[in-house]
Amino acid sequence: MAERPQSPSESSEYEASQSLYSQIKQAVAAGDERLTDDLLFQVSENIVGPGEDFAKGVIFAAARDRDGLPVLRLLEMGHGVDIFRLVDSDGDSVTHLAAKSQTAETMEFLKQLLQSIEVDWNPFEARDSRQKTVMHRAAENLTDHGSTFQWLIFELEADCLTDRDADNDTVIHTAAQFQMAESMQFIKEKMNGVECFKLRGWNNRTAVHCAAFNAVSSSALEWLVNELGPDCLTDRDAKNSTVIHIAAEFQKAESMQFIKQKMNGVECFKLRGRRNKTAVHCAAFNAVSSSALEWLVNELGPDCLTDRDADNSTVIHIAAEFQKAESMQFIKQKMNGVECFKLRGWNNRTAVHCAACNDVSSSALEWLVNELGPDCLTDRNANNSTVIHIAAKFQKAESMQFIKEKMNGVECFKLRGVNNITAVHCAAFNAVSSSALEWLVNELGPDCLTDRDANNNTVIHIAAEFQKAESMQFIKEKMSGVECFKLRERQNMTAIHCAAFNAVSSSALEWLVNELGPDCLTDRDANNSTVIHIAAMFQKAESMQFIKEKMNGVECFKLRGVNNITAVHCAAFNAVSSSALEWLVNELGPDCLTDRDADNSTVIHIAAEFQKAESMQFIKQKMNGVECFKLRGWNNRTAVHCAACNDVSSSALEWLVNELGPDCLTDRNANNSTVIHIAAKFQKAESMQFIKEKMNGVECFKLRGVNNITAVHCAAFNAVSSSALEWLVNELGPDCLTDRDANNNTVIHIAAEFRRRNQCSSSKRR
């Protein structure tokens, strides 16, 4: 899992914790007991009170360090075995962190510790915020050659290997993705055979699919194929990708050769998968090695390079976006020249446009420009963006300097593109590096920062939404003050509103509030939303705590915004993290959960639609039961109706049905739609299977709703996945496709019309 971006306060606290841990580690290694005791005292005196997070940070640092056991031993001596229960801001306990980062010796230490004292909890049974067990995290351990994972296999019951996390992956799936063949053998022995490797997990994947993702070693994949037979290589996941497609994207040439031998030839590499891609398209995405792509082209011939997927992209386009200059040279040799790089693909892009998006390396872009000449830099795609605009959004300062030299100056960076933006606007979106933005401002002067696009956004507004505190400081220096951050854009937003949307880092928001003062937090945009409302919807608990401190209390979170919502309603929409919602409820009390907006929806209704099962469990605990989930809201919906609309996760729906019983599935809203109808429209095949099991059959899918439609009609509207429709037709038979609603439309009519509209919308977006 990628590390969460940190705010300035978090960052300094994190660095202080890391620094103290490093000092303790060095003192222990040097055998300096006096210094060690002095340093450990800094942890002890802060473990309770204002410095709690700092002290716990030292413990987390020890758990994350492969060689952190000596310090963990000392910390346990001082603070007891409960340190292994501490949970960091990402939801990982110390036990989980140690299982992922340390060796079997740490697990043995914890086992002996538990045997010597009486505790009412078992750290090996704990789950983290993603419902992963300690065994899941040990399966992710890349530092110990599988020793921690194998130790746990010996110590724990076989059932723990089939424990599932929030993504529906078992420990076996996780191990296949991160461990080597030896661990697969251990699992086989523990589970008495290889059937366990056929279990389906996230996206309907088996362990073989997962092993194809394994960037550590190809040995797990080869072992599994040898055990299960070559047919497993053509098994498809929910996205229609075979193991072969996935292996082409994540493995090297040796694995392609292995697959060729197992499949008795290379025809298997021509199989179509997701978005009509072949294995060659997939290999062009391969960030591990270009060897798979080269091997496939050598085997299949150069014609495969111009094969197009469902998006009209050739292998050449994809390679330009994900490979380096060496692959461009290889393609040139195979295609006998550079004309192939001018082919148009998705969105009317050439390979040069694609290379400008390449965040792996700028070498492909530079190679192509050197080969094709500088005119290719001003070539426009279907969105009216030049290669220069795209490069500003994805490349670093070095690429800007390269373009300047090729274009003989900086005037090219003033060219207008989609929405009337310049390269400077594009650089403000750049999530790879802020260096392109800084370089452009230094070259073009500070006036470019207040240049407005067609939406009336300045570069400053965009930078506040996508950059960090350092960029805000840079802009302040260039603009000689902070007044520029008060400029309004189309929706009457200032840079502070924009920073509240920032999913990259909360540091820009905190920096701006510190500079402009807390009053800016209650500034309202054209929709009547304050910065606080927006922050609750896009930031985490740490930002809520920051706002509380700046506003001297929590009353500010009760302010009403658009549609009469409070910050708690906004936090229920938060797709970044559930931590803001939990923090607000803990601070304001459970009554805020039943507060209604202008549409009569409570926070509970909104959370059911946008959060996962963990949030439902949290609400149950806060409300002392599940009756709250039966409250009626907009359109006479209960939380179960709302959860059926949830396209973030099906876990909330499943949790609610398990808690409330299957009768809730046939509850009707004001439109006469049952939860089953709604689920068919927004969920995948897995949810249909879940409903079938809960309702003891498929008759429930024939219930009539609004306009006399069945669940099959609803599934024909499903924009999330076609899998629900396919599952229903397979279960109910093809006759259901000709069933007519009150408007005389069959399922076939609806599916065809919905697909046509989607294609039109997609074309317009492109």
Coordinates of N, CA and C in Angstrom, one line a residue, residues 526-648:
A526 N -19.7 29.6 -4.4 CA -21.0 29.9 -5.0 C -22.1 28.9 -4.7
N527 N -21.7 27.7 -4.2 CA -22.7 26.6 -3.8 C -23.0 26.7 -2.3
N528 N -22.5 27.7 -1.6 CA -22.7 27.9 -0.2 C -21.9 26.9 0.7
S529 N -20.9 26.3 0.1 CA -20.0 25.4 0.8 C -18.8 26.2 1.4
T530 N -18.5 25.9 2.7 CA -17.3 26.5 3.3 C -16.1 25.6 3.0
V531 N -15.0 26.1 3.3 CA -13.8 25.3 3.1 C -13.9 24.0 4.0
I532 N -14.5 24.2 5.2 CA -14.7 23.1 6.1 C -15.5 22.0 5.5
H533 N -16.6 22.3 4.8 CA -17.4 21.3 4.2 C -16.6 20.5 3.2
I534 N -15.9 21.2 2.4 CA -15.1 20.6 1.3 C -14.0 19.7 1.9
A535 N -13.3 20.2 2.9 CA -12.3 19.4 3.6 C -12.8 18.1 4.2
A536 N -14.0 18.2 4.8 CA -14.6 17.0 5.3 C -14.9 15.9 4.3
M537 N -15.1 16.4 3.0 CA -15.4 15.5 2.0 C -14.2 14.9 1.3
F538 N -13.0 15.5 1.4 CA -11.8 15.1 0.7 C -10.6 14.8 1.6
Q539 N -10.6 15.3 2.8 CA -9.4 15.1 3.7 C -9.7 14.0 4.7
K540 N -8.7 13.8 5.6 CA -8.7 12.7 6.6 C -8.9 13.3 8.0
A541 N -8.9 12.5 9.0 CA -9.1 12.9 10.3 C -8.1 13.9 10.8
E542 N -6.9 13.8 10.4 CA -5.8 14.8 10.8 C -6.2 16.2 10.4
S543 N -6.8 16.4 9.2 CA -7.3 17.7 8.8 C -8.4 18.2 9.7
M544 N -9.3 17.3 10.1 CA -10.4 17.7 11.0 C -9.8 18.2 12.3
Q545 N -8.8 17.5 12.8 CA -8.2 17.9 14.1 C -7.5 19.3 13.9
F546 N -6.9 19.5 12.7 CA -6.2 20.8 12.4 C -7.3 21.9 12.4
I547 N -8.4 21.6 11.8 CA -9.5 22.7 11.7 C -10.0 22.9 13.1
K548 N -10.2 21.9 13.9 CA -10.7 22.1 15.3 C -9.8 23.0 16.1
E549 N -8.5 22.8 15.9 CA -7.5 23.6 16.7 C -7.6 25.1 16.2
K550 N -7.7 25.2 14.9 CA -7.7 26.6 14.3 C -9.0 27.3 14.6
M551 N -10.1 26.6 14.8 CA -11.4 27.2 15.0 C -11.8 27.2 16.5
N552 N -10.9 26.7 17.3 CA -11.1 26.6 18.8 C -12.3 25.9 19.2
G553 N -12.5 24.7 18.5 CA -13.7 23.9 18.9 C -14.3 23.2 17.7
V554 N -15.4 22.5 18.0 CA -16.0 21.7 16.9 C -17.4 22.3 16.4
E555 N -17.8 23.5 16.9 CA -19.0 24.1 16.5 C -19.0 24.4 15.0
C556 N -17.8 24.6 14.5 CA -17.7 25.0 13.0 C -18.2 23.8 12.1
F557 N -18.1 22.6 12.7 CA -18.5 21.5 11.8 C -20.0 21.3 11.7
K558 N -20.8 22.2 12.5 CA -22.2 22.1 12.4 C -22.8 23.2 11.4
L559 N -21.9 24.0 10.9 CA -22.4 25.0 9.9 C -23.1 24.3 8.7
R560 N -24.2 24.9 8.2 CA -24.9 24.4 7.1 C -24.4 24.9 5.8
G561 N -24.4 24.0 4.8 CA -23.9 24.4 3.5 C -24.9 24.1 2.4
V562 N -24.5 23.8 1.2 CA -25.4 23.4 0.1 C -26.3 22.3 0.6
N563 N -27.6 22.4 0.2 CA -28.6 21.4 0.5 C -28.7 21.2 2.0
N564 N -28.3 22.2 2.8 CA -28.5 22.1 4.3 C -27.6 21.1 4.9
I565 N -26.5 20.7 4.3 CA -25.6 19.7 4.9 C -24.6 20.3 5.8
T566 N -24.2 19.4 6.8 CA -23.1 19.8 7.7 C -21.8 19.1 7.2
A567 N -20.7 19.3 7.9 CA -19.5 18.7 7.6 C -19.6 17.2 7.8
V568 N -20.5 16.7 8.6 CA -20.6 15.3 8.9 C -21.3 14.6 7.6
H569 N -22.3 15.3 7.1 CA -22.8 14.8 5.8 C -21.7 14.7 4.7
C570 N -20.9 15.7 4.7 CA -19.8 15.7 3.7 C -18.8 14.6 3.9
A571 N -18.5 14.4 5.2 CA -17.6 13.3 5.5 C -18.1 11.9 5.1
A572 N -19.4 11.8 5.1 CA -20.1 10.5 4.7 C -19.9 10.3 3.2
F573 N -19.7 11.3 2.4 CA -19.4 11.2 1.0 C -17.9 10.9 0.7
N574 N -17.1 11.0 1.7 CA -15.6 11.0 1.5 C -15.1 9.7 1.0
A575 N -14.6 9.7 -0.2 CA -14.2 8.4 -0.9 C -12.7 8.2 -0.6
V576 N -12.0 9.2 0.0 CA -10.6 9.1 0.3 C -10.3 8.3 1.5
S577 N -11.1 8.6 2.6 CA -10.9 7.9 3.9 C -12.2 8.0 4.7
S578 N -12.5 7.0 5.5 CA -13.6 7.1 6.4 C -13.2 7.7 7.8
S579 N -11.9 8.1 7.9 CA -11.4 8.6 9.2 C -12.0 9.9 9.5
A580 N -12.3 10.8 8.5 CA -12.9 12.1 8.8 C -14.3 11.9 9.4
L581 N -15.1 11.0 8.9 CA -16.4 10.7 9.4 C -16.3 10.2 10.8
E582 N -15.5 9.2 11.1 CA -15.4 8.6 12.4 C -14.9 9.7 13.4
W583 N -14.0 10.5 13.0 CA -13.5 11.6 13.9 C -14.6 12.5 14.3
L584 N -15.4 13.0 13.3 CA -16.4 13.9 13.5 C -17.5 13.3 14.4
V585 N -17.9 12.1 14.2 CA -18.9 11.5 15.0 C -18.4 11.3 16.5
N586 N -17.1 10.9 16.6 CA -16.6 10.8 18.0 C -16.6 12.2 18.7
E587 N -16.3 13.3 17.9 CA -16.3 14.6 18.5 C -17.7 15.2 18.8
L588 N -18.6 15.0 17.9 CA -19.9 15.6 17.9 C -21.0 14.8 18.6
G589 N -20.7 13.5 18.7 CA -21.7 12.6 19.3 C -22.6 11.9 18.3
P590 N -23.2 10.8 18.6 CA -23.9 10.0 17.6 C -25.2 10.6 17.1
D591 N -25.7 11.7 17.7 CA -26.9 12.3 17.2 C -26.7 12.9 15.8
C592 N -25.4 13.3 15.6 CA -25.1 13.9 14.3 C -25.4 12.9 13.1
L593 N -25.4 11.6 13.4 CA -25.6 10.6 12.4 C -27.0 10.6 11.8
T594 N -28.0 11.1 12.6 CA -29.4 11.2 12.2 C -29.8 12.5 11.7
D595 N -28.9 13.5 11.7 CA -29.2 14.8 11.2 C -29.6 14.7 9.7
R596 N -30.6 15.4 9.3 CA -31.1 15.3 7.9 C -30.8 16.5 7.1
D597 N -30.4 16.3 5.8 CA -30.2 17.4 4.9 C -31.5 17.8 4.2
A598 N -31.4 18.7 3.2 CA -32.6 19.2 2.6 C -33.4 18.1 1.8
D599 N -32.7 17.0 1.5 CA -33.4 15.9 0.8 C -33.9 14.9 1.7
N600 N -33.8 15.2 3.0 CA -34.3 14.2 4.1 C -33.4 13.0 4.3
S601 N -32.2 13.1 3.7 CA -31.2 12.0 3.9 C -30.4 12.3 5.2
T602 N -30.2 11.2 6.0 CA -29.4 11.3 7.2 C -27.9 11.0 6.8
V603 N -27.0 11.3 7.7 CA -25.6 10.9 7.5 C -25.5 9.4 7.2
I604 N -26.4 8.6 7.9 CA -26.4 7.2 7.8 C -26.7 6.7 6.4
H605 N -27.7 7.4 5.8 CA -28.0 7.0 4.4 C -26.9 7.3 3.4
I606 N -26.2 8.5 3.6 CA -25.1 8.8 2.7 C -23.9 7.9 2.9
A607 N -23.6 7.6 4.2 CA -22.5 6.7 4.4 C -22.7 5.3 3.8
A608 N -24.0 4.8 3.9 CA -24.3 3.5 3.3 C -24.0 3.5 1.8
E609 N -24.2 4.7 1.1 CA -24.0 4.8 -0.3 C -22.5 5.0 -0.7
F610 N -21.7 5.5 0.2 CA -20.3 5.8 -0.2 C -19.2 5.2 0.6
Q611 N -19.6 4.6 1.8 CA -18.6 4.0 2.6 C -18.6 2.4 2.5
K612 N -17.7 1.8 3.3 CA -17.6 0.3 3.3 C -18.2 -0.3 4.6
A613 N -18.1 -1.6 4.7 CA -18.7 -2.3 5.8 C -18.2 -1.8 7.1
E614 N -16.9 -1.4 7.2 CA -16.3 -1.0 8.4 C -17.0 0.3 9.0
S615 N -17.5 1.1 8.1 CA -18.2 2.3 8.5 C -19.6 1.9 9.1
M616 N -20.2 0.9 8.5 CA -21.5 0.4 9.0 C -21.3 -0.1 10.4
Q617 N -20.3 -0.9 10.6 CA -20.0 -1.4 11.9 C -19.8 -0.3 12.9
F618 N -19.0 0.7 12.5 CA -18.8 1.9 13.4 C -20.1 2.5 13.7
I619 N -21.0 2.7 12.8 CA -22.3 3.4 13.0 C -23.1 2.5 14.0
K620 N -23.1 1.2 13.8 CA -23.9 0.3 14.6 C -23.4 0.5 16.1
Q621 N -22.1 0.6 16.3 CA -21.6 0.7 17.7 C -22.0 2.0 18.3
K622 N -21.9 3.1 17.4 CA -22.3 4.4 17.9 C -23.8 4.5 18.2
M623 N -24.6 3.9 17.5 CA -26.0 4.0 17.6 C -26.6 2.8 18.4
N624 N -25.8 2.0 19.0 CA -26.2 0.9 19.9 C -27.2 -0.1 19.2
G625 N -26.9 -0.4 18.0 CA -27.7 -1.4 17.3 C -28.0 -1.0 15.8
V626 N -28.8 -1.8 15.2 CA -29.0 -1.7 13.7 C -30.3 -1.0 13.3
E627 N -31.1 -0.6 14.3 CA -32.4 0.0 14.0 C -32.3 1.2 13.2
C628 N -31.2 1.9 13.4 CA -30.9 3.2 12.7 C -30.9 3.0 11.2
F629 N -30.5 1.8 10.7 CA -30.4 1.6 9.3 C -31.8 1.4 8.6
K630 N -32.8 1.4 9.4 CA -34.2 1.2 8.9 C -34.9 2.6 8.7
L631 N -34.2 3.7 9.2 CA -34.7 5.0 9.0 C -35.0 5.3 7.6
R632 N -36.1 6.0 7.3 CA -36.5 6.4 5.9 C -35.9 7.7 5.6
G633 N -35.4 7.8 4.4 CA -34.8 9.1 3.9 C -35.4 9.5 2.6
W634 N -34.6 10.2 1.8 CA -35.1 10.6 0.5 C -35.7 9.5 -0.3
N635 N -36.9 9.7 -0.9 CA -37.6 8.7 -1.7 C -38.0 7.5 -1.0
N636 N -38.1 7.7 0.4 CA -38.5 6.6 1.3 C -37.5 5.4 1.3
R637 N -36.2 5.8 1.1 CA -35.1 4.8 1.1 C -34.6 4.6 2.5
T638 N -34.2 3.3 2.7 CA -33.5 3.0 3.9 C -32.0 2.9 3.6
A639 N -31.2 2.7 4.6 CA -29.7 2.6 4.3 C -29.4 1.5 3.4
V640 N -30.3 0.4 3.4 CA -30.0 -0.7 2.5 C -30.2 -0.3 1.0
H641 N -31.3 0.4 0.7 CA -31.4 0.9 -0.6 C -30.2 1.7 -1.1
C642 N -29.7 2.6 -0.1 CA -28.6 3.4 -0.5 C -27.3 2.6 -0.7
A643 N -27.1 1.5 0.1 CA -26.0 0.7 0.0 C -26.0 -0.1 -1.4
A644 N -27.2 -0.3 -1.9 CA -27.3 -1.0 -3.2 C -26.8 -0.1 -4.3
C645 N -26.8 1.2 -4.1 CA -26.3 2.1 -5.1 C -24.8 2.3 -5.0
N646 N -24.2 1.8 -3.9 CA -22.8 2.0 -3.6 C -21.9 1.3 -4.6
D647 N -21.2 2.2 -5.5 CA -20.3 1.6 -6.5 C -18.9 1.7 -6.0
V648 N -18.7 2.0 -4.7 CA -17.3 2.0 -4.2 C -17.0 0.6 -3.7

